[in-house]
Amino acid sequence: MSNIQTPSSGQRYVVPLITLTILFFMWGFITCMNDILIPYLKQLFSLSFFESMLVQFCFFGAYFIGSLIYFVVSSKWGDPVNKIGYKKSIIAGIILSAVGCVLFWPAATTSLYGLFLTALFVLGLGFTILQITANAYVSLLGPEDGASSRLNMTQAFNALGTTIAPVLGGHLIFEFFADGDSISPQATRIPYLIFAIILLLVAVFISTVKLPSFESSDEEKDVKGLGALKFTHLRLGVLGIFCYVGAEVAIGSFIISFLEQEQIMGFTESISKNYLSLYWGGAMIGRFLGAIYLNHNIDFGKKLIYMVGMATLVFLLIFSLVDLTFSQVSFFLVFIVLNLLGFLIGKAAPARTLAIFAGINVLLLISSIVNTGAYAMYSILGIGIFNSIMFSNIYTLSIAGLGKYISQGSSLLVMAILGGAIVPVIQGALADQLGVQLSLILPVVCYVYIFGFGIYCSKKLKHVEQTGPVAGGH
């Protein structure tokens, strides 16, 4: 996108940027609500683990279907976003997401699992459009040299949404709208209707504000065929995104069920949801730290000061959100220190840092499998903070050096979010046969692959190791 029209120095886009930040927050919040829906629907319809994981299959499967349709349309008839504009594309994505939320009302009223899955699929299609459009659009809301900062901020608020969702969403579904101590099919109607209203209000507001526009270069418009696939690191990166999203979603989906087991902690859903927030909150902490440490424009001394200060502030924010005592969350400070050490050892090199974090997650998962009680719980919750920079690092390493094929490569990487649909379902089948704890062997395999991808890129993509990626999330 070479001919981007950026605003003049006198223009300010504070209001639309705040609006899109709210959108990113809602996007993260509603996505993480799936982790609450899984145990809720599992009890409501007496589902097996495999059947309950169809929640993630339908939601993230929509990412694959939506991006595949987009890829085919753009390759044959031209880029749809380039034709109708980013603003209208984002509004279309929001409206489609709101329709998905509204569909929860007839699903809950009729108590049909198939309708719940249909609602999740439509919701996922809407988020697919946002995935393709919103990240790039944020970069247009101001000077080009500040694009990375804006993206980091919006992605951090996306992570804030995933952190709050287990606590607030869990309270709404399991307590506030529950029918006494029983699981009520009506508990999702009002919450998702509220989500739909908020999304529509954001869409209306975005439609009223003046936003910048851009045009793709002629070279990018003329790209045809599958030229991006000739790059080995892109092909490996597509599988890397598949493994990362799959592992992250699968682990988050099983944490409540994992903590409910007697040999682990024997918690109820109302207690487990608070610990689930620590898993997603860790990703938020790591993204803030990654945004600072992988920024080559800040000297080393200031980086350390900023990182320690940011980690402290975000940890206190998470502590204020969860219904847990300090002694119950203090163990997480160990993972924050370990995360800081991981960044230092990685020396701001994205591929090396990716390999280190993936290796740590392999060890944490093995610990979750072989241990019981608090040690198993601590191990699985610590994985979130090391997931933090994986999506952005894999994404940036994968498109490095693609030139005119960057857009095509990006669409292939968005398709790979399909991992969030496939891996949880396979793990669900394993959990039915082997138990939840042993089923964690599947994400171990995923992180082993990511570790290998990081090692490969650290040797083959030396120039990326020197410049670094934009820290963010999916």
Coordinates of C-alpha atoms in Angstrom, one line a residue:
M1 CA 0.0 0.0 0.0
S2 CA 2.4 2.6 -1.2
N3 CA 0.2 5.6 -2.0
I4 CA -1.3 6.1 1.5
Q5 CA -2.8 9.5 2.1
T6 CA -1.7 10.4 5.6
P7 CA -3.2 13.4 7.5
S8 CA -1.4 16.7 7.6
S9 CA 0.4 17.7 10.7
G10 CA -2.5 19.9 11.7
Q11 CA -5.1 17.1 11.6
R12 CA -5.9 15.1 14.6
Y13 CA -7.7 11.7 14.7
V14 CA -8.0 11.3 18.5
V15 CA -11.7 10.6 18.5
P16 CA -11.8 8.0 15.7
L17 CA -8.7 6.3 17.2
I18 CA -10.5 6.1 20.6
T19 CA -13.5 4.7 18.8
L20 CA -11.4 2.0 17.1
T21 CA -9.7 1.2 20.4
I22 CA -13.2 0.5 21.8
L23 CA -13.8 -1.7 18.9
F24 CA -10.6 -3.7 19.5
F25 CA -11.6 -4.0 23.2
M26 CA -15.0 -5.4 22.3
W27 CA -13.4 -7.7 19.7
G28 CA -11.1 -9.2 22.3
F29 CA -13.9 -9.4 24.9
I30 CA -16.4 -11.2 22.7
T31 CA -13.7 -13.6 21.3
C32 CA -12.7 -14.6 24.8
M33 CA -16.3 -15.1 25.8
N34 CA -16.0 -18.4 23.9
D35 CA -14.0 -19.8 26.8
I36 CA -17.0 -19.1 29.1
L37 CA -19.5 -20.5 26.5
I38 CA -17.7 -23.8 26.3
P39 CA -18.3 -25.1 29.9
Y40 CA -21.7 -23.4 29.9
L41 CA -22.9 -25.1 26.7
K42 CA -21.2 -28.4 27.8
Q43 CA -23.4 -28.5 30.9
L44 CA -26.5 -27.2 29.2
F45 CA -26.5 -29.8 26.4
S46 CA -24.6 -32.5 28.2
L47 CA -21.9 -32.4 25.6
S48 CA -18.6 -34.4 25.3
F49 CA -15.4 -32.4 25.2
F50 CA -15.2 -33.0 21.4
E51 CA -18.8 -31.6 20.9
S52 CA -18.2 -28.6 23.2
M53 CA -15.1 -27.7 21.2
L54 CA -17.3 -27.2 18.1
V55 CA -17.7 -23.7 19.6
Q56 CA -14.2 -22.8 18.6
F57 CA -14.4 -24.9 15.4
C58 CA -17.3 -22.8 14.1
F59 CA -16.0 -19.5 15.4
F60 CA -12.4 -19.8 14.1
G61 CA -13.5 -21.9 11.1
A62 CA -15.3 -18.8 10.0
Y63 CA -11.9 -17.0 9.8
F64 CA -10.7 -19.6 7.3
I65 CA -13.9 -19.6 5.2
G66 CA -14.1 -15.8 5.3
S67 CA -10.4 -15.2 4.4
L68 CA -10.5 -17.9 1.7
I69 CA -13.5 -16.2 0.1
Y70 CA -11.7 -12.8 0.3
F71 CA -8.5 -14.3 -1.2
V72 CA -10.4 -15.9 -4.1
V73 CA -12.4 -12.7 -4.8
S74 CA -9.3 -10.5 -4.6
S75 CA -7.3 -12.7 -6.9
K76 CA -10.0 -12.9 -9.6
W77 CA -11.8 -9.5 -9.4
G78 CA -9.6 -7.3 -7.3
D79 CA -9.2 -6.4 -3.7
P80 CA -12.7 -5.7 -2.2
V81 CA -11.3 -3.4 0.4
N82 CA -9.5 -1.3 -2.1
K83 CA -12.8 -0.9 -4.1
I84 CA -15.2 0.0 -1.3
G85 CA -12.7 1.5 1.2
Y86 CA -11.5 0.6 4.6
K87 CA -14.1 2.6 6.5
K88 CA -17.1 0.8 4.8
S89 CA -15.3 -2.5 5.2
I90 CA -14.9 -2.0 8.9
I91 CA -18.5 -1.0 9.3
A92 CA -19.6 -4.0 7.4
G93 CA -17.5 -6.3 9.6
I94 CA -19.0 -4.7 12.7
I95 CA -22.6 -5.0 11.5
L96 CA -22.0 -8.7 10.6
S97 CA -20.5 -9.3 14.1
A98 CA -23.6 -7.6 15.7
V99 CA -25.9 -9.9 13.7
G100 CA -24.0 -12.9 15.1
C101 CA -24.5 -11.6 18.6
V102 CA -28.3 -11.0 17.9
L103 CA -28.6 -14.7 16.8
F104 CA -27.8 -15.8 20.3
W105 CA -31.4 -14.7 21.2
P106 CA -33.2 -17.3 19.0
A107 CA -30.5 -19.8 19.9
A108 CA -31.1 -19.4 23.6
T109 CA -34.9 -19.2 23.2
T110 CA -35.1 -22.5 21.2
S111 CA -32.3 -24.1 23.2
L112 CA -30.8 -25.5 20.0
Y113 CA -27.0 -26.1 20.0
G114 CA -26.9 -25.9 16.2
L115 CA -28.2 -22.3 16.4
F116 CA -25.6 -21.4 18.9
L117 CA -22.9 -22.7 16.5
T118 CA -24.5 -20.8 13.6
A119 CA -24.4 -17.5 15.7
L120 CA -20.7 -18.1 16.5
F121 CA -20.0 -18.8 12.8
V122 CA -21.6 -15.5 11.7
L123 CA -19.8 -13.7 14.5
G124 CA -16.5 -15.2 13.3
L125 CA -17.2 -14.0 9.8
G126 CA -17.6 -10.5 11.0
F127 CA -14.4 -10.6 13.0
T128 CA -12.6 -12.0 9.9
I129 CA -13.4 -8.8 8.0
L130 CA -12.2 -6.8 11.0
Q131 CA -9.0 -8.9 11.1
I132 CA -8.3 -8.0 7.5
T133 CA -9.2 -4.3 7.7
A134 CA -9.0 -2.8 11.2
N135 CA -5.3 -3.4 11.9
A136 CA -4.2 -1.7 8.7
Y137 CA -6.8 1.1 9.2
V138 CA -5.4 2.1 12.6
S139 CA -2.1 2.8 10.9
L140 CA -3.8 5.4 8.8
L141 CA -5.0 7.4 11.7
G142 CA -2.0 9.7 12.1
P143 CA 1.6 10.2 10.9
E144 CA 3.2 7.1 9.4
D145 CA 6.1 7.1 12.0
G146 CA 3.6 6.7 14.8
A147 CA 1.7 3.7 13.2
S148 CA 3.5 1.1 15.3
S149 CA 2.6 2.9 18.5
R150 CA -1.1 3.1 17.6
L151 CA -1.2 -0.5 16.7
N152 CA 0.4 -1.6 19.9
M153 CA -2.1 0.5 21.9
T154 CA -5.1 -1.0 20.2
Q155 CA -3.8 -4.5 20.4
A156 CA -3.2 -4.0 24.1
F157 CA -6.8 -3.0 24.6
N158 CA -7.8 -6.1 22.6
A159 CA -5.9 -8.1 25.2
L160 CA -7.6 -6.1 28.0
G161 CA -10.9 -7.3 26.6
T162 CA -9.7 -10.9 26.7
T163 CA -8.7 -10.4 30.3
I164 CA -11.9 -8.8 31.5
A165 CA -14.2 -11.2 29.6
P166 CA -13.7 -14.3 31.9
V167 CA -14.5 -12.3 35.0
L168 CA -17.4 -10.1 33.8
G169 CA -18.7 -12.6 31.2
G170 CA -18.5 -15.4 33.6
H171 CA -20.4 -13.4 36.2
L172 CA -23.2 -12.6 33.7
I173 CA -23.7 -16.1 32.5
F174 CA -22.9 -18.3 35.5
E175 CA -24.3 -16.0 38.2
F176 CA -26.3 -12.8 37.2
F177 CA -28.5 -14.3 34.5
A178 CA -28.4 -17.8 35.8
D179 CA -31.5 -19.5 37.0
G180 CA -30.5 -20.1 40.6
D181 CA -27.9 -22.8 40.8
S182 CA -29.0 -24.4 37.5
I183 CA -27.7 -23.7 34.0
S184 CA -30.3 -21.7 32.1
P185 CA -30.4 -21.5 28.3
Q186 CA -31.6 -17.9 28.6
A187 CA -28.4 -16.7 30.3
T188 CA -26.7 -15.7 27.0
R189 CA -29.6 -13.7 25.6
I190 CA -29.2 -10.4 27.3
P191 CA -25.4 -10.3 27.4
Y192 CA -25.0 -10.9 23.7
L193 CA -27.8 -8.5 22.9
I194 CA -25.9 -5.8 24.9
F195 CA -22.7 -6.7 22.9
A196 CA -24.7 -6.3 19.6
I197 CA -26.0 -2.9 20.7
I198 CA -22.5 -1.7 21.6
L199 CA -21.1 -2.9 18.3
L200 CA -23.8 -1.1 16.4
L201 CA -23.2 2.1 18.3
V202 CA -19.5 1.9 17.4
A203 CA -20.4 1.3 13.7
V204 CA -22.7 4.4 13.7
F205 CA -20.0 6.5 15.3
I206 CA -17.4 5.4 12.8
S207 CA -19.8 6.2 10.0
T208 CA -20.0 9.8 11.2
V209 CA -16.3 10.6 11.6
K210 CA -14.0 11.7 8.8
L211 CA -11.2 9.2 8.3
P212 CA -8.3 9.0 5.9
S213 CA -8.3 6.9 2.7
F214 CA -5.6 5.2 0.7
E215 CA -5.0 3.6 -2.7
S216 CA -2.9 0.5 -3.4
S217 CA 0.0 0.8 -5.9
D218 CA -0.5 -0.4 -9.4
E219 CA 2.1 -3.2 -8.8
E220 CA 0.0 -4.5 -5.9
K221 CA -3.2 -4.4 -7.9
D222 CA -1.6 -6.5 -10.7
V223 CA -0.5 -9.4 -8.4
K224 CA -2.1 -12.6 -9.6
G225 CA -1.6 -16.3 -9.0
L226 CA 0.1 -17.7 -5.9
G227 CA 3.5 -16.1 -6.1
A228 CA 3.7 -15.6 -2.3
L229 CA 4.0 -19.4 -1.8
K230 CA 7.4 -19.5 -3.4
F231 CA 8.8 -18.1 -0.2
T232 CA 9.8 -20.9 2.1
H233 CA 9.6 -18.9 5.3
L234 CA 6.0 -17.8 4.5
R235 CA 4.9 -21.4 4.0
L236 CA 6.5 -22.3 7.3
G237 CA 5.0 -19.3 8.9
V238 CA 1.4 -20.2 7.8
L239 CA 1.8 -23.4 9.7
G240 CA 3.3 -21.4 12.6
I241 CA 0.2 -19.2 12.8
F242 CA -2.0 -22.3 12.6
C243 CA -0.1 -23.9 15.5
Y244 CA 0.1 -20.8 17.6
V245 CA -3.6 -19.8 17.4
G246 CA -4.6 -23.4 17.8
A247 CA -2.5 -23.9 20.9
E248 CA -3.5 -20.6 22.5
V249 CA -7.2 -21.1 21.9
A250 CA -7.2 -24.8 22.9
I251 CA -5.4 -24.1 26.2
G252 CA -7.8 -21.2 27.0
S253 CA -10.8 -23.3 26.2
F254 CA -9.7 -26.1 28.6
I255 CA -8.4 -24.1 31.6
I256 CA -11.8 -24.1 33.4
S257 CA -12.3 -27.8 32.8
F258 CA -8.6 -28.3 33.8
L259 CA -9.0 -26.5 37.1
E260 CA -12.3 -28.3 37.9
Q261 CA -10.5 -31.6 38.1
E262 CA -10.0 -32.9 41.7
Q263 CA -6.4 -33.9 41.1
I264 CA -5.7 -30.3 40.0
M265 CA -7.7 -27.8 42.1
G266 CA -11.4 -28.9 42.1
F267 CA -12.6 -25.4 41.5
T268 CA -16.1 -24.4 40.4
E269 CA -16.7 -22.3 37.2
S270 CA -17.1 -19.1 39.2
I271 CA -13.7 -19.5 40.8
S272 CA -11.9 -20.9 37.6
K273 CA -13.0 -17.9 35.5
N274 CA -10.8 -15.6 37.6
Y275 CA -7.8 -17.8 36.9
L276 CA -8.6 -17.8 33.3
S277 CA -8.3 -14.0 33.4
L278 CA -4.7 -14.5 34.6
Y279 CA -4.0 -16.6 31.5
W280 CA -5.3 -13.9 29.1
G281 CA -4.0 -11.1 31.3
G282 CA -0.5 -12.6 31.0
A283 CA -0.7 -12.1 27.2
M284 CA -1.6 -8.4 27.8
I285 CA 1.5 -7.9 30.1
G286 CA 3.7 -9.6 27.6
R287 CA 2.4 -7.5 24.7
F288 CA 3.1 -4.3 26.6
L289 CA 6.6 -5.5 27.4
G290 CA 7.2 -6.7 23.9
A291 CA 6.1 -3.3 22.5
I292 CA 8.8 -1.6 24.6
Y293 CA 11.6 -4.1 24.3
L294 CA 11.4 -4.8 20.6
N295 CA 11.4 -1.0 19.9
H296 CA 14.9 -0.2 18.7
N297 CA 14.4 3.5 19.2
I298 CA 14.6 3.3 23.0
D299 CA 17.9 2.9 24.7
F300 CA 18.5 -0.2 26.9
G301 CA 18.4 1.6 30.3
K302 CA 15.1 3.2 29.6
K303 CA 13.6 0.0 28.2
L304 CA 14.2 -1.8 31.5
I305 CA 12.7 1.1 33.5
Y306 CA 9.7 1.3 31.3
M307 CA 9.2 -2.5 31.2
V308 CA 9.3 -2.9 35.0
G309 CA 7.0 0.0 35.5
M310 CA 4.5 -1.2 32.9
A311 CA 4.6 -4.8 34.2
T312 CA 3.8 -3.5 37.7
L313 CA 0.9 -1.3 36.5
V314 CA -0.7 -4.0 34.4
F315 CA -0.3 -6.6 37.1
L316 CA -2.1 -4.3 39.6
L317 CA -4.8 -3.7 37.0
I318 CA -5.4 -7.5 36.6
F319 CA -5.3 -7.9 40.3
S320 CA -8.0 -5.3 40.7
L321 CA -10.2 -7.1 38.1
V322 CA -10.1 -10.6 39.5
D323 CA -11.9 -11.9 42.6
L324 CA -8.7 -13.3 44.1
T325 CA -6.5 -12.4 47.0
F326 CA -2.9 -11.2 46.5
S327 CA -1.5 -14.5 47.9
Q328 CA -3.6 -16.3 45.2
V329 CA -2.1 -14.3 42.3
S330 CA 1.4 -13.6 43.7
F331 CA 2.8 -16.6 41.9
F332 CA 2.3 -14.7 38.7
L333 CA 5.1 -12.3 39.6
V334 CA 7.5 -15.2 39.0
F335 CA 6.3 -15.5 35.4
I336 CA 6.6 -11.7 34.9
V337 CA 10.3 -11.9 36.0
L338 CA 10.9 -14.9 33.8
N339 CA 9.3 -13.1 30.9
L340 CA 11.6 -10.1 31.4
L341 CA 14.6 -12.5 31.4
G342 CA 13.4 -14.1 28.3
F343 CA 13.3 -10.7 26.5
L344 CA 16.8 -10.0 27.8
I345 CA 18.2 -13.3 26.5
G346 CA 16.4 -12.8 23.2
K347 CA 18.3 -9.4 22.8
A348 CA 15.4 -7.8 20.9
A349 CA 15.7 -10.3 18.1
P350 CA 12.2 -11.5 17.1
A351 CA 13.1 -15.0 15.9
R352 CA 15.3 -15.7 18.8
T353 CA 12.8 -14.4 21.3
L354 CA 10.0 -16.4 19.6
A355 CA 12.1 -19.6 20.0
I356 CA 12.8 -18.9 23.6
F357 CA 9.2 -18.2 24.5
A358 CA 8.0 -21.3 22.6
G359 CA 10.6 -23.4 24.4
I360 CA 9.4 -22.1 27.8
N361 CA 5.8 -23.0 26.9
V362 CA 6.8 -26.5 26.0
L363 CA 8.4 -26.9 29.5
L364 CA 5.3 -25.3 31.2
L365 CA 2.9 -27.7 29.3
I366 CA 5.0 -30.7 30.3
S367 CA 4.9 -29.5 33.9
S368 CA 1.0 -29.2 33.6
I369 CA 0.8 -32.8 32.4
V370 CA 3.1 -34.5 34.9
N371 CA 2.2 -32.4 38.0
T372 CA -1.0 -32.1 40.1
G373 CA -2.4 -29.4 42.4
A374 CA -1.0 -25.9 42.4
Y375 CA 2.1 -26.7 40.4
A376 CA 0.0 -27.9 37.5
M377 CA -2.2 -24.8 37.8
Y378 CA 0.7 -22.4 37.9
S379 CA 2.3 -24.0 34.9
I380 CA -0.7 -23.8 32.6
L381 CA -1.6 -20.2 33.6
G382 CA 2.0 -19.1 33.0
I383 CA 1.7 -20.0 29.3
G384 CA -0.3 -16.9 28.5
I385 CA 2.5 -14.4 29.2
F386 CA 4.8 -16.2 26.8
N387 CA 2.1 -16.4 24.1
S388 CA 2.1 -12.6 24.0
I389 CA 4.5 -11.8 21.1
M390 CA 4.1 -15.0 19.2
F391 CA 1.4 -13.9 16.7
S392 CA 3.2 -10.6 15.8
N393 CA 6.6 -12.2 15.6
I394 CA 5.5 -15.2 13.4
Y395 CA 3.4 -12.8 11.2
T396 CA 6.3 -10.3 10.7
L397 CA 8.9 -13.0 10.1
S398 CA 6.6 -14.7 7.6
I399 CA 6.1 -11.7 5.4
A400 CA 9.7 -10.4 5.5
G401 CA 11.0 -9.8 2.0
L402 CA 7.8 -10.6 0.2
G403 CA 7.7 -7.3 -1.6
K404 CA 4.6 -7.0 -3.8
Y405 CA 3.3 -10.3 -2.4
I406 CA 2.9 -9.0 1.1
S407 CA -0.9 -8.5 0.9
Q408 CA -1.3 -12.0 -0.6
G409 CA 1.0 -13.5 2.0
S410 CA -1.0 -11.7 4.7
S411 CA -4.3 -13.2 3.5
L412 CA -2.7 -16.7 3.7
L413 CA -1.6 -16.0 7.3
V414 CA -5.2 -14.9 8.2
M415 CA -6.4 -18.2 6.8
A416 CA -4.1 -20.0 9.1
I417 CA -6.1 -18.8 12.1
L418 CA -8.1 -21.9 11.2
G419 CA -5.8 -23.5 13.8
G420 CA -8.1 -22.0 16.4
A421 CA -10.9 -24.2 14.9
I422 CA -9.0 -27.5 14.3
V423 CA -6.7 -27.9 17.3
P424 CA -9.3 -27.4 20.1
V425 CA -11.6 -30.0 18.4
I426 CA -8.7 -32.6 18.1
Q427 CA -7.8 -31.9 21.7
G428 CA -11.4 -32.3 22.7
A429 CA -11.4 -35.8 21.2
L430 CA -8.2 -36.6 23.0
A431 CA -9.7 -35.3 26.3
D432 CA -12.6 -37.7 25.9
Q433 CA -10.2 -40.6 25.4
L434 CA -7.2 -39.7 27.6
G435 CA -8.5 -37.0 30.0
V436 CA -8.0 -33.2 30.0
Q437 CA -4.5 -33.4 31.4
L438 CA -3.0 -35.8 28.9
S439 CA -4.7 -34.0 26.0
L440 CA -2.3 -31.1 26.5
I441 CA 0.3 -33.1 24.6
L442 CA -1.3 -31.7 21.4
P443 CA -0.3 -28.0 22.2
V444 CA 3.1 -29.3 23.2
V445 CA 3.5 -30.4 19.6
C446 CA 2.4 -27.0 18.4
Y447 CA 4.9 -25.1 20.5
V448 CA 7.7 -27.5 19.4
Y449 CA 7.0 -26.5 15.8
I450 CA 7.0 -22.8 16.7
F451 CA 10.3 -23.3 18.5
G452 CA 11.7 -24.9 15.3
F453 CA 10.3 -22.0 13.1
G454 CA 12.0 -19.5 15.4
I455 CA 15.3 -21.3 15.1
Y456 CA 15.0 -21.5 11.3
C457 CA 14.2 -17.7 10.9
S458 CA 17.0 -16.7 13.3
K459 CA 19.4 -18.4 10.8
K460 CA 17.8 -17.5 7.5
L461 CA 16.4 -14.0 8.1
K462 CA 19.2 -12.0 9.6
H463 CA 17.9 -8.7 8.4
V464 CA 14.7 -9.1 10.3
E465 CA 16.6 -9.9 13.5
Q466 CA 18.1 -6.5 13.3
T467 CA 15.0 -4.5 12.7
G468 CA 12.4 -6.3 14.7
P469 CA 8.6 -6.7 14.3
V470 CA 5.7 -4.8 15.6
A471 CA 4.5 -6.2 18.9
G472 CA 0.8 -7.1 19.0
G473 CA -1.7 -9.8 19.0
H474 CA -4.4 -11.5 16.9

